PDB file of C-alpha atoms and ligand atoms in Angstrom:
ATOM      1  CA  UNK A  21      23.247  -2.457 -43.936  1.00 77.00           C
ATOM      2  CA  UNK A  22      22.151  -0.008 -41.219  1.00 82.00           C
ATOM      3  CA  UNK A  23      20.557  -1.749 -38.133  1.00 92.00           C
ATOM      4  CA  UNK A  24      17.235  -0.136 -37.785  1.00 97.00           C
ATOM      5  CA  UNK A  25      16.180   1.527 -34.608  1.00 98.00           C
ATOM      6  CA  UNK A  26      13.048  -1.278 -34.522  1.00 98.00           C
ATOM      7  CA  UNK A  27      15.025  -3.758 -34.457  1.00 98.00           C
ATOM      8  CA  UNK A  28      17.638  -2.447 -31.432  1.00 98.00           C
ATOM      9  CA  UNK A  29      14.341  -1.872 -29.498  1.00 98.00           C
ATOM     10  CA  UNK A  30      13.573  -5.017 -29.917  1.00 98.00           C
ATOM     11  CA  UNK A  31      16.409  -6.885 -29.195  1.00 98.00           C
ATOM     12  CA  UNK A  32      16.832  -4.836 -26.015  1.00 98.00           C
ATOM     13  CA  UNK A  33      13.381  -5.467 -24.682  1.00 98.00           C
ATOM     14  CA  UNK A  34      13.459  -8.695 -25.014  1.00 98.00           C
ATOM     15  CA  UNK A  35      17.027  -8.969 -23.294  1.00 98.00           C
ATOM     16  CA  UNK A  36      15.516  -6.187 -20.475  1.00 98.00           C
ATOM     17  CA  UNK A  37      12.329  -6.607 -20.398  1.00 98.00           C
ATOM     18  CA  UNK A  38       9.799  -3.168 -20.278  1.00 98.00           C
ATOM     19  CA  UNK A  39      11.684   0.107 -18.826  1.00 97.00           C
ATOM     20  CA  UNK A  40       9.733   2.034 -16.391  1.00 97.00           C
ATOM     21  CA  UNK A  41      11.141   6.081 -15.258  1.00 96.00           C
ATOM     22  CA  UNK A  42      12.045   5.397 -11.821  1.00 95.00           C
ATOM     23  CA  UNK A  43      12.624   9.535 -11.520  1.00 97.00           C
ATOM     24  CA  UNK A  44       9.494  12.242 -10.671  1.00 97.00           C
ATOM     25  CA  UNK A  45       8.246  13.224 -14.441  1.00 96.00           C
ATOM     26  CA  UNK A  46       6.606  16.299 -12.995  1.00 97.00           C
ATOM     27  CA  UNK A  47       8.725  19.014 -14.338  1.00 97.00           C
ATOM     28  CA  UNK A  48       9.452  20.800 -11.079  1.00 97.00           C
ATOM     29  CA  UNK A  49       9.866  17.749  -9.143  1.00 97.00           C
ATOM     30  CA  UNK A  50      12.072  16.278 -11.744  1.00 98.00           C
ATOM     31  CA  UNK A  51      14.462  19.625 -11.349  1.00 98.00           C
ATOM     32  CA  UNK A  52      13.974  18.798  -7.593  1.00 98.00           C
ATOM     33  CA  UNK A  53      15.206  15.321  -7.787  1.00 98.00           C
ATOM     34  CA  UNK A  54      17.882  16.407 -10.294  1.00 97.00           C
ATOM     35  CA  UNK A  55      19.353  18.547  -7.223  1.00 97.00           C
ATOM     36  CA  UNK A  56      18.954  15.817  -4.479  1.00 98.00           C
ATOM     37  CA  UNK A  57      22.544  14.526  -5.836  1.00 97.00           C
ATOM     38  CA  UNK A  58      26.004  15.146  -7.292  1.00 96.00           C
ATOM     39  CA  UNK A  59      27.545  14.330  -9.280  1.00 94.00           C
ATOM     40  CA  UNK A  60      24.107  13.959 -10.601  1.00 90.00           C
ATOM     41  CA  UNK A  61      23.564  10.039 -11.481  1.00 90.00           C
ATOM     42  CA  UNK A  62      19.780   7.989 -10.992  1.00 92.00           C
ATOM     43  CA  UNK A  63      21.159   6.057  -8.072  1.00 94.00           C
ATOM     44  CA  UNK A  64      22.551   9.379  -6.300  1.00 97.00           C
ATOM     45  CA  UNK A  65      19.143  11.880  -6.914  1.00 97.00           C
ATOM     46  CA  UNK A  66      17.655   8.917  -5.980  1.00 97.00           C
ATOM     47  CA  UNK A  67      19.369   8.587  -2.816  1.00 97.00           C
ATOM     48  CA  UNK A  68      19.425  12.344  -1.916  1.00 98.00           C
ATOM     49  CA  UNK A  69      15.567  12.521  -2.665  1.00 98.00           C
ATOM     50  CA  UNK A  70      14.349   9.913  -0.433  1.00 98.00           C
ATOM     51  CA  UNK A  71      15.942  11.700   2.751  1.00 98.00           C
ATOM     52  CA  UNK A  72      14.617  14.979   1.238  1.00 98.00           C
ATOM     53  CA  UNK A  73      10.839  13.430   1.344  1.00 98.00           C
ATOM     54  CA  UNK A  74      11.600  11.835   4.792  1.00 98.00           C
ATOM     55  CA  UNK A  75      13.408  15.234   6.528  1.00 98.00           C
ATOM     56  CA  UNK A  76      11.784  18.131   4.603  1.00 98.00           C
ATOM     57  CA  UNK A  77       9.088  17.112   2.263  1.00 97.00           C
ATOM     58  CA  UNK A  78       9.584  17.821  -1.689  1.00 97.00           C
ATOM     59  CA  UNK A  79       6.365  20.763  -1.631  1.00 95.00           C
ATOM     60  CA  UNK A  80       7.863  24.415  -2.729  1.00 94.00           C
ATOM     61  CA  UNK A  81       6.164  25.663   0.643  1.00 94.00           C
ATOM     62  CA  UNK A  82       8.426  22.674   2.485  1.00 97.00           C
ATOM     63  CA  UNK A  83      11.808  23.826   0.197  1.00 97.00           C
ATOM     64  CA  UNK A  84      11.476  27.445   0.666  1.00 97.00           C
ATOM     65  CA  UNK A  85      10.582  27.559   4.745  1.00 97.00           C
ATOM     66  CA  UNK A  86      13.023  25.119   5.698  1.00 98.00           C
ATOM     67  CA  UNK A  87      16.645  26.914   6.943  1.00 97.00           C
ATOM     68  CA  UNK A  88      19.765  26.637   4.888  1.00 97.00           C
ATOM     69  CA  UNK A  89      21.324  23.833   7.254  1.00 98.00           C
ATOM     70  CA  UNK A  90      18.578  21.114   7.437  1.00 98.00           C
ATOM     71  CA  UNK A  91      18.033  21.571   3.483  1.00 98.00           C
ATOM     72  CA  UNK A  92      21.787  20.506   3.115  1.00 98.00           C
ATOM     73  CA  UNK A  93      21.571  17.562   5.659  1.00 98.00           C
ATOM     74  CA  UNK A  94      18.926  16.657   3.833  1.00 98.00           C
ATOM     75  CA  UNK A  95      20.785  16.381   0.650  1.00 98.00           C
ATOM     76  CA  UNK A  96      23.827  14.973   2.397  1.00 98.00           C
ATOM     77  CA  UNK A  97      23.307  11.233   1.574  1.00 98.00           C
ATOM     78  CA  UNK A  98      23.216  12.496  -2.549  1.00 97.00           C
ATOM     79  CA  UNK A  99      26.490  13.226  -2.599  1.00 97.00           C
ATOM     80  CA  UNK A 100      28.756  16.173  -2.805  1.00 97.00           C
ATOM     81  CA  UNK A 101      28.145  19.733  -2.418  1.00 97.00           C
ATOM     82  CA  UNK A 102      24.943  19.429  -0.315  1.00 98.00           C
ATOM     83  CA  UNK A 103      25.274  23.198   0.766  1.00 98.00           C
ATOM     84  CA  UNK A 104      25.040  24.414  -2.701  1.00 97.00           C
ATOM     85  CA  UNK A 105      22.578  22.172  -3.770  1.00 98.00           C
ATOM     86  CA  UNK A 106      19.965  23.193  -1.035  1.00 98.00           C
ATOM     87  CA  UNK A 107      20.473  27.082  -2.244  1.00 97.00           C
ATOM     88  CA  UNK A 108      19.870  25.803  -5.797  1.00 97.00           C
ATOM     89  CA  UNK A 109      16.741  24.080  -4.622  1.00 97.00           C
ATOM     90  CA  UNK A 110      15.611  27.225  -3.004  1.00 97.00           C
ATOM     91  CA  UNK A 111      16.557  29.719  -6.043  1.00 97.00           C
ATOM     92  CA  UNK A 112      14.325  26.966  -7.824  1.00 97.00           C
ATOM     93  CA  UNK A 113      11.641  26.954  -5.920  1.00 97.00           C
ATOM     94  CA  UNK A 114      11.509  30.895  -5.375  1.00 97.00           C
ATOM     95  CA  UNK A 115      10.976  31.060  -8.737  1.00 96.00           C
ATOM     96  CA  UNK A 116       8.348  28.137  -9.821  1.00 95.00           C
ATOM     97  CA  UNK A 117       6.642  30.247  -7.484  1.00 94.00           C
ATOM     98  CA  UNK A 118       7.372  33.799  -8.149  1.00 95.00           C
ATOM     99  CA  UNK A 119       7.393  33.170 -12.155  1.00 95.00           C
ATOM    100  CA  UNK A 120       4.765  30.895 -12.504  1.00 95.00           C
ATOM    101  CA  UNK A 121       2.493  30.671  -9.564  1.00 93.00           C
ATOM    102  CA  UNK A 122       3.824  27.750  -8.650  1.00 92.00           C
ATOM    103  CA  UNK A 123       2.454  26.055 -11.279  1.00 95.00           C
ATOM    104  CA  UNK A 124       5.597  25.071 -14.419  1.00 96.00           C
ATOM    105  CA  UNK A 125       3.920  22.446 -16.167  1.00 96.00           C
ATOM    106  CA  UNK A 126       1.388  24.961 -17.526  1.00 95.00           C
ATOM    107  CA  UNK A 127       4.367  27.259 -18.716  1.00 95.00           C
ATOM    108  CA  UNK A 128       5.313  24.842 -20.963  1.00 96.00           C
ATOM    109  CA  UNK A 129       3.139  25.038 -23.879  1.00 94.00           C
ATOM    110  CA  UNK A 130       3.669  26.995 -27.109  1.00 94.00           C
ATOM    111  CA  UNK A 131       6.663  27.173 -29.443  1.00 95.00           C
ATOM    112  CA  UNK A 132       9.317  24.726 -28.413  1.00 94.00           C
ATOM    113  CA  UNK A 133      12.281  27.516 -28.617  1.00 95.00           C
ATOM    114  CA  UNK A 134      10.229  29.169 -25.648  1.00 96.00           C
ATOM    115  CA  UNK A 135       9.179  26.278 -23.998  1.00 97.00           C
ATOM    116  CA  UNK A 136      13.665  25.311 -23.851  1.00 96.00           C
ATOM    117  CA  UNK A 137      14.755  28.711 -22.698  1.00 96.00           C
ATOM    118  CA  UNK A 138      12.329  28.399 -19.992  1.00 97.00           C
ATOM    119  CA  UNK A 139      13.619  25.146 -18.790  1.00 97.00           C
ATOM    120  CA  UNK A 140      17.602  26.312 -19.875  1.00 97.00           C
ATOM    121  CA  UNK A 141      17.691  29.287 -17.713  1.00 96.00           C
ATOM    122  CA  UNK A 142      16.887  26.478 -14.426  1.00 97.00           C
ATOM    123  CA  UNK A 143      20.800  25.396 -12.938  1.00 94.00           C
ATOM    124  CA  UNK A 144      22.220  22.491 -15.114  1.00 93.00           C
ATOM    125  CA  UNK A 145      19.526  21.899 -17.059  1.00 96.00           C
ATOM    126  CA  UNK A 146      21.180  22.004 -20.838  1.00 95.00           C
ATOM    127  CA  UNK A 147      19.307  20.643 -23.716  1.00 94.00           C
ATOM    128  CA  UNK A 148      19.314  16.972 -23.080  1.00 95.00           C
ATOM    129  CA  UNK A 149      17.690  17.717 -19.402  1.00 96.00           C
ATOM    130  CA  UNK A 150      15.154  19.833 -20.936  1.00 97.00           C
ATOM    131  CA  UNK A 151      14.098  17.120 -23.393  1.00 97.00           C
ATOM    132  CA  UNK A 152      14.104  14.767 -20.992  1.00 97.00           C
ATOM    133  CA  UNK A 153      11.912  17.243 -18.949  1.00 98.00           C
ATOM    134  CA  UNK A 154       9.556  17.685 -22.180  1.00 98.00           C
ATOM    135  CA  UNK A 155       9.411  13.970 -23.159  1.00 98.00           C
ATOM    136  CA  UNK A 156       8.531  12.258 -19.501  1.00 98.00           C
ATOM    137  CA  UNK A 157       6.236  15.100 -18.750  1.00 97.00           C
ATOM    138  CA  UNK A 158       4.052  14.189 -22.230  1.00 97.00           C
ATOM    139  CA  UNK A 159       4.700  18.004 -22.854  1.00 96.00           C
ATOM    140  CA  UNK A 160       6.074  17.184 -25.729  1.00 96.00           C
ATOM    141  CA  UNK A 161       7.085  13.919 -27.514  1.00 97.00           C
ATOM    142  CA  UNK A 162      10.514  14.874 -28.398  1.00 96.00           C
ATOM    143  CA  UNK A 163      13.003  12.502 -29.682  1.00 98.00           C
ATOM    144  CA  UNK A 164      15.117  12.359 -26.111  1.00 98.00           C
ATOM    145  CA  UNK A 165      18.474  11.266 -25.618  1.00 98.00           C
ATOM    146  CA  UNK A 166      20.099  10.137 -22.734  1.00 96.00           C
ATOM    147  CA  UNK A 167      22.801  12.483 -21.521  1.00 93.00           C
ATOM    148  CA  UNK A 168      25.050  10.097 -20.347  1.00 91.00           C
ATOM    149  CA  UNK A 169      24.926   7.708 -23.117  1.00 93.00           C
ATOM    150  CA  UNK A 170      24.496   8.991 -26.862  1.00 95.00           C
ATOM    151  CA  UNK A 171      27.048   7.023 -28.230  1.00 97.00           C
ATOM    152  CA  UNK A 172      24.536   3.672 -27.672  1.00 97.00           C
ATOM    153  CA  UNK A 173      22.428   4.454 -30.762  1.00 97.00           C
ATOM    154  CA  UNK A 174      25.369   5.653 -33.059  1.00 96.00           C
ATOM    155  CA  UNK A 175      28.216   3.161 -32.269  1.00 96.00           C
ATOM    156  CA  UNK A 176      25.132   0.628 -32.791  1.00 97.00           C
ATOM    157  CA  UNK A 177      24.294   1.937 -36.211  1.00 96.00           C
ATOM    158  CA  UNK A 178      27.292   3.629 -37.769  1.00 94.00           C
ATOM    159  CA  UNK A 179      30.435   2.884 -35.749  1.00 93.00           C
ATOM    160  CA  UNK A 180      32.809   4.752 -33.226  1.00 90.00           C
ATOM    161  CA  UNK A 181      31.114   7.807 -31.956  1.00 91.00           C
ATOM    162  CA  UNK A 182      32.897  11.742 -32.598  1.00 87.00           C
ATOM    163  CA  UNK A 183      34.760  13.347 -30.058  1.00 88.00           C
ATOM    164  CA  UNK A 184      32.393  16.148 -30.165  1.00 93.00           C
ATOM    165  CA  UNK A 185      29.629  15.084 -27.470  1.00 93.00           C
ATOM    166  CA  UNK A 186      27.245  17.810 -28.945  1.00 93.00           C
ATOM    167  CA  UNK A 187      27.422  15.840 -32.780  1.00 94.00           C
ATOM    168  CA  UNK A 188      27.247  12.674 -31.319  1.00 95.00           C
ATOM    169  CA  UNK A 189      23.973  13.562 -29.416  1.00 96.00           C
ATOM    170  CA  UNK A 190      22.614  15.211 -32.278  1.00 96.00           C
ATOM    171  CA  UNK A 191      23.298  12.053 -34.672  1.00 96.00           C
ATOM    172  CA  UNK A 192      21.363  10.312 -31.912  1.00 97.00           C
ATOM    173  CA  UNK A 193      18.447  12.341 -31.450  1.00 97.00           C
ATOM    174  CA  UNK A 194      18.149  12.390 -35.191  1.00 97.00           C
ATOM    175  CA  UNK A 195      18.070   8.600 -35.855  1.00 97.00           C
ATOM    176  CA  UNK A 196      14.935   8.316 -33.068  1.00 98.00           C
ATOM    177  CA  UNK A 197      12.758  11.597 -34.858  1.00 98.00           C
ATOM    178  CA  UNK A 198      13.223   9.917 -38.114  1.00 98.00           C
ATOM    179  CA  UNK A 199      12.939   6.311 -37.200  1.00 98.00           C
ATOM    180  CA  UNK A 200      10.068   6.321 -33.877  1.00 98.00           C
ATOM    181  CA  UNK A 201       6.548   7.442 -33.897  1.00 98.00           C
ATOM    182  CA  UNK A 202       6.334  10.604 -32.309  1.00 98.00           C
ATOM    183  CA  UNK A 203       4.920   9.398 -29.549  1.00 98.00           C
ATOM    184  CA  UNK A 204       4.978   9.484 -25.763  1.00 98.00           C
ATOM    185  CA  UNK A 205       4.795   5.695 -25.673  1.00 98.00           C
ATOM    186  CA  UNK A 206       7.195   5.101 -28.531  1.00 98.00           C
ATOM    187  CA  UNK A 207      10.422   7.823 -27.312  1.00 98.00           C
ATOM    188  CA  UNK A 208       9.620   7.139 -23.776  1.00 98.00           C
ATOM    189  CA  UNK A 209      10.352   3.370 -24.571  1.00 98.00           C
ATOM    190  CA  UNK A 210      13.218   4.014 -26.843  1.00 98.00           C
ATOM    191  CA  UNK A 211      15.135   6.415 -24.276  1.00 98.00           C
ATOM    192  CA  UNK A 212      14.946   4.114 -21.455  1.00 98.00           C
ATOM    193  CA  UNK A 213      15.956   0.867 -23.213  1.00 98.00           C
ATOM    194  CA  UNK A 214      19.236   2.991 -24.788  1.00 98.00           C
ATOM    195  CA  UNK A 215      19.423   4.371 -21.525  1.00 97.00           C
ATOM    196  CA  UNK A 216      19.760   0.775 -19.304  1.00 97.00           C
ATOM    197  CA  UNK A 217      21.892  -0.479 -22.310  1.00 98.00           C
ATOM    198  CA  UNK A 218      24.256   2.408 -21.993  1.00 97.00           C
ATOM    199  CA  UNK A 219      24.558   2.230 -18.105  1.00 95.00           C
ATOM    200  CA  UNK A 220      24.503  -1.493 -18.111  1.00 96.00           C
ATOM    201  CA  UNK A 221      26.800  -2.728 -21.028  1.00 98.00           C
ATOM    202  CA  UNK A 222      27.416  -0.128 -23.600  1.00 97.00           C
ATOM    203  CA  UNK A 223      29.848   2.388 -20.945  1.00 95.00           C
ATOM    204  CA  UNK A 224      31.237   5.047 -22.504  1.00 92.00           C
ATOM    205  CA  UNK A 225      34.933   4.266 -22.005  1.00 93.00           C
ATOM    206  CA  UNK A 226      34.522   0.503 -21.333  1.00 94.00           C
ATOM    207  CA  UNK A 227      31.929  -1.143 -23.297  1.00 96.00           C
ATOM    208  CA  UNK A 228      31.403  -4.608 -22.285  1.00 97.00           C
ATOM    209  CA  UNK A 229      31.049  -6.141 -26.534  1.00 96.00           C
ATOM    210  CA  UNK A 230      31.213  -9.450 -25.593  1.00 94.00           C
ATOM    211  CA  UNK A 231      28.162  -9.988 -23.519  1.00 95.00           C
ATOM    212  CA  UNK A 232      26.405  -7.310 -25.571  1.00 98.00           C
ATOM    213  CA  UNK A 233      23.052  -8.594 -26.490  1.00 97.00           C
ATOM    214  CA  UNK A 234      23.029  -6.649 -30.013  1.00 98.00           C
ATOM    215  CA  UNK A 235      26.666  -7.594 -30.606  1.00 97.00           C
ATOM    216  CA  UNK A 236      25.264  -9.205 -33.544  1.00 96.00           C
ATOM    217  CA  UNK A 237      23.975  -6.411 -35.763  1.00 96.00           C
ATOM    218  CA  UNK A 238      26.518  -3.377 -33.919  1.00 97.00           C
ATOM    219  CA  UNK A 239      28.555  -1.481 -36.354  1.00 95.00           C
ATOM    220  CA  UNK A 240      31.252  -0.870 -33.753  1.00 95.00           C
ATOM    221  CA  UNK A 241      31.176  -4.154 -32.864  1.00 95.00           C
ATOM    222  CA  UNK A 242      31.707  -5.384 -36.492  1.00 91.00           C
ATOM    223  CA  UNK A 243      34.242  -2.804 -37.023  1.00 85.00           C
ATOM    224  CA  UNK A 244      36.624  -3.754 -34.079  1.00 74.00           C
ATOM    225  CA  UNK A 245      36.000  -7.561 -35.381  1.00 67.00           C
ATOM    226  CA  UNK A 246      37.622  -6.151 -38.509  1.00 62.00           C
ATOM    227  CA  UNK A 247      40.983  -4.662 -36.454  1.00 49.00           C
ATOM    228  CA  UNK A 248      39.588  -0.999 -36.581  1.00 44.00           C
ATOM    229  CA  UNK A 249      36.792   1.197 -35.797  1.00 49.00           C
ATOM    230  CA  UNK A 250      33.807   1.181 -37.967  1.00 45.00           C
ATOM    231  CA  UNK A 251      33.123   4.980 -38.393  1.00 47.00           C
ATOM    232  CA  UNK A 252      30.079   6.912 -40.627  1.00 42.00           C
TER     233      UNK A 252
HETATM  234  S1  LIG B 329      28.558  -4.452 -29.183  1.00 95.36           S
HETATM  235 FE1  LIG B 329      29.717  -3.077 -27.867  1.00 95.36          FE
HETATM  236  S2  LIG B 329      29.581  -1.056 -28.850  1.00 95.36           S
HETATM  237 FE2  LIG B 329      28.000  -2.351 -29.719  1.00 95.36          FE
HETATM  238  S3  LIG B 329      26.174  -1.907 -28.504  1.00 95.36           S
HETATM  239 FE3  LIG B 329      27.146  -3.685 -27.629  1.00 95.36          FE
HETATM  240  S4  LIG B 329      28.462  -2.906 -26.016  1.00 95.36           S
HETATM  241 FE4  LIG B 329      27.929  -1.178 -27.340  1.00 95.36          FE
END
């Protein structure tokens, strides 16, 4: 039978403890800190946006007036690309400010289809960065997914993930809606757990089964037991 999602929550919680966001959940800041490394990752932004506070200062005013050059430097320690980033940061500031008066968090209310091309039409932002966006704001309490692991909820309930990265997220995001209050509390708490699991023990290409703390009730897990890949 089909583990529900309860019962992975719980099992991770009480292996991880309580999850806390250690990113900005301000919208623009988040797309800020999303910039401050790359290849984007929590430890890089991370990295990137702690030198940006310390040489420049994360304020639109701060972005926008400082010169091309110490915006990259800034950046340097997040990784690659620093140039680029600091023009992104700039095109993104120019138009939080132009667009909005400085002021995104207040554009996004109304239908959700609006609400996403807003945040699509930002640089890398796709559709798991805008829900992301949307859920750790408390814009909206959408059934996030983390983008870099999917596969934890669906190799835990129904076997080897697809190919298809787009599917697999979907099968995700579907199993949260349907099985976690829509709340802020409630997705917040699932996306982080699935989110330290994935980073921690369920990798993508290496997942580490055998000190997996929901071994027990995995589908995968029980599938490769059997000599083959448990699939939907
Ligand atoms: S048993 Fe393996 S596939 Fe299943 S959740 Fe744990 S690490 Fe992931």
């Amino acid at each position: 039978m089909k583990t529900t999602v309860a019962d992975i929550l719980d099992r991770l919680e009480k292996q991880y403890g309580e999850q806390e966001a250690t990113w900005p959940t301000d919208p623009y800041l988040f797309l800020v800190w999303w910039h401050c490394g790359y290849p984007a990752s929590d430890k890089a932004c991370s990295k990137g946006w702690d030198s940006l506070q310390k040489n420049v200062g994360v304020e639109p005013e701060k972005i926008l007036q400082a010169s091309p050059a110490k915006l990259a430097e800034a950046l340097r320690p997040g990784g690659m690309v620093p140039e680029l980033r600091a023009m992104r940061l700039k095109e993104i500031t120019a138009r939080i400010q132009d667009e909005f008066g400085g002021d995104l968090r207040s554009a996004l209310v109304g239908p959700m289809a609006k609400v996403r091309r807003i945040l699509k039409k930002f640089p890398n932002i796709a559709d798991p960065g805008a829900d992301r966006i949307l859920l750790f704001s408390e814009c909206a309490p959408i059934a996030a997914v983390p983008s870099n692991c999917p596969h934890v909820l669906v190799r835990l309930q129904r076997g080897q993930e697809r190919e298809n990265y787009g599917v697999t997220y979907r099968e995700a995001q579907q199993a949260i809606e349907a099985e976690t209050p829509a709340t802020f509390g409630a997705r917040k708490r699932a996306y982080l757990l699935l989110k330290y699991h994935g980073q921690e023990v369920c990798n993508r290409t290496k997942p580490k089964c055998e000190h997996c703390c929901v071994k027990a009730v995995c589908a995968y897990f029980s599938g490769k037991q059997r000599g083959r890949s448990a699939k939907a």
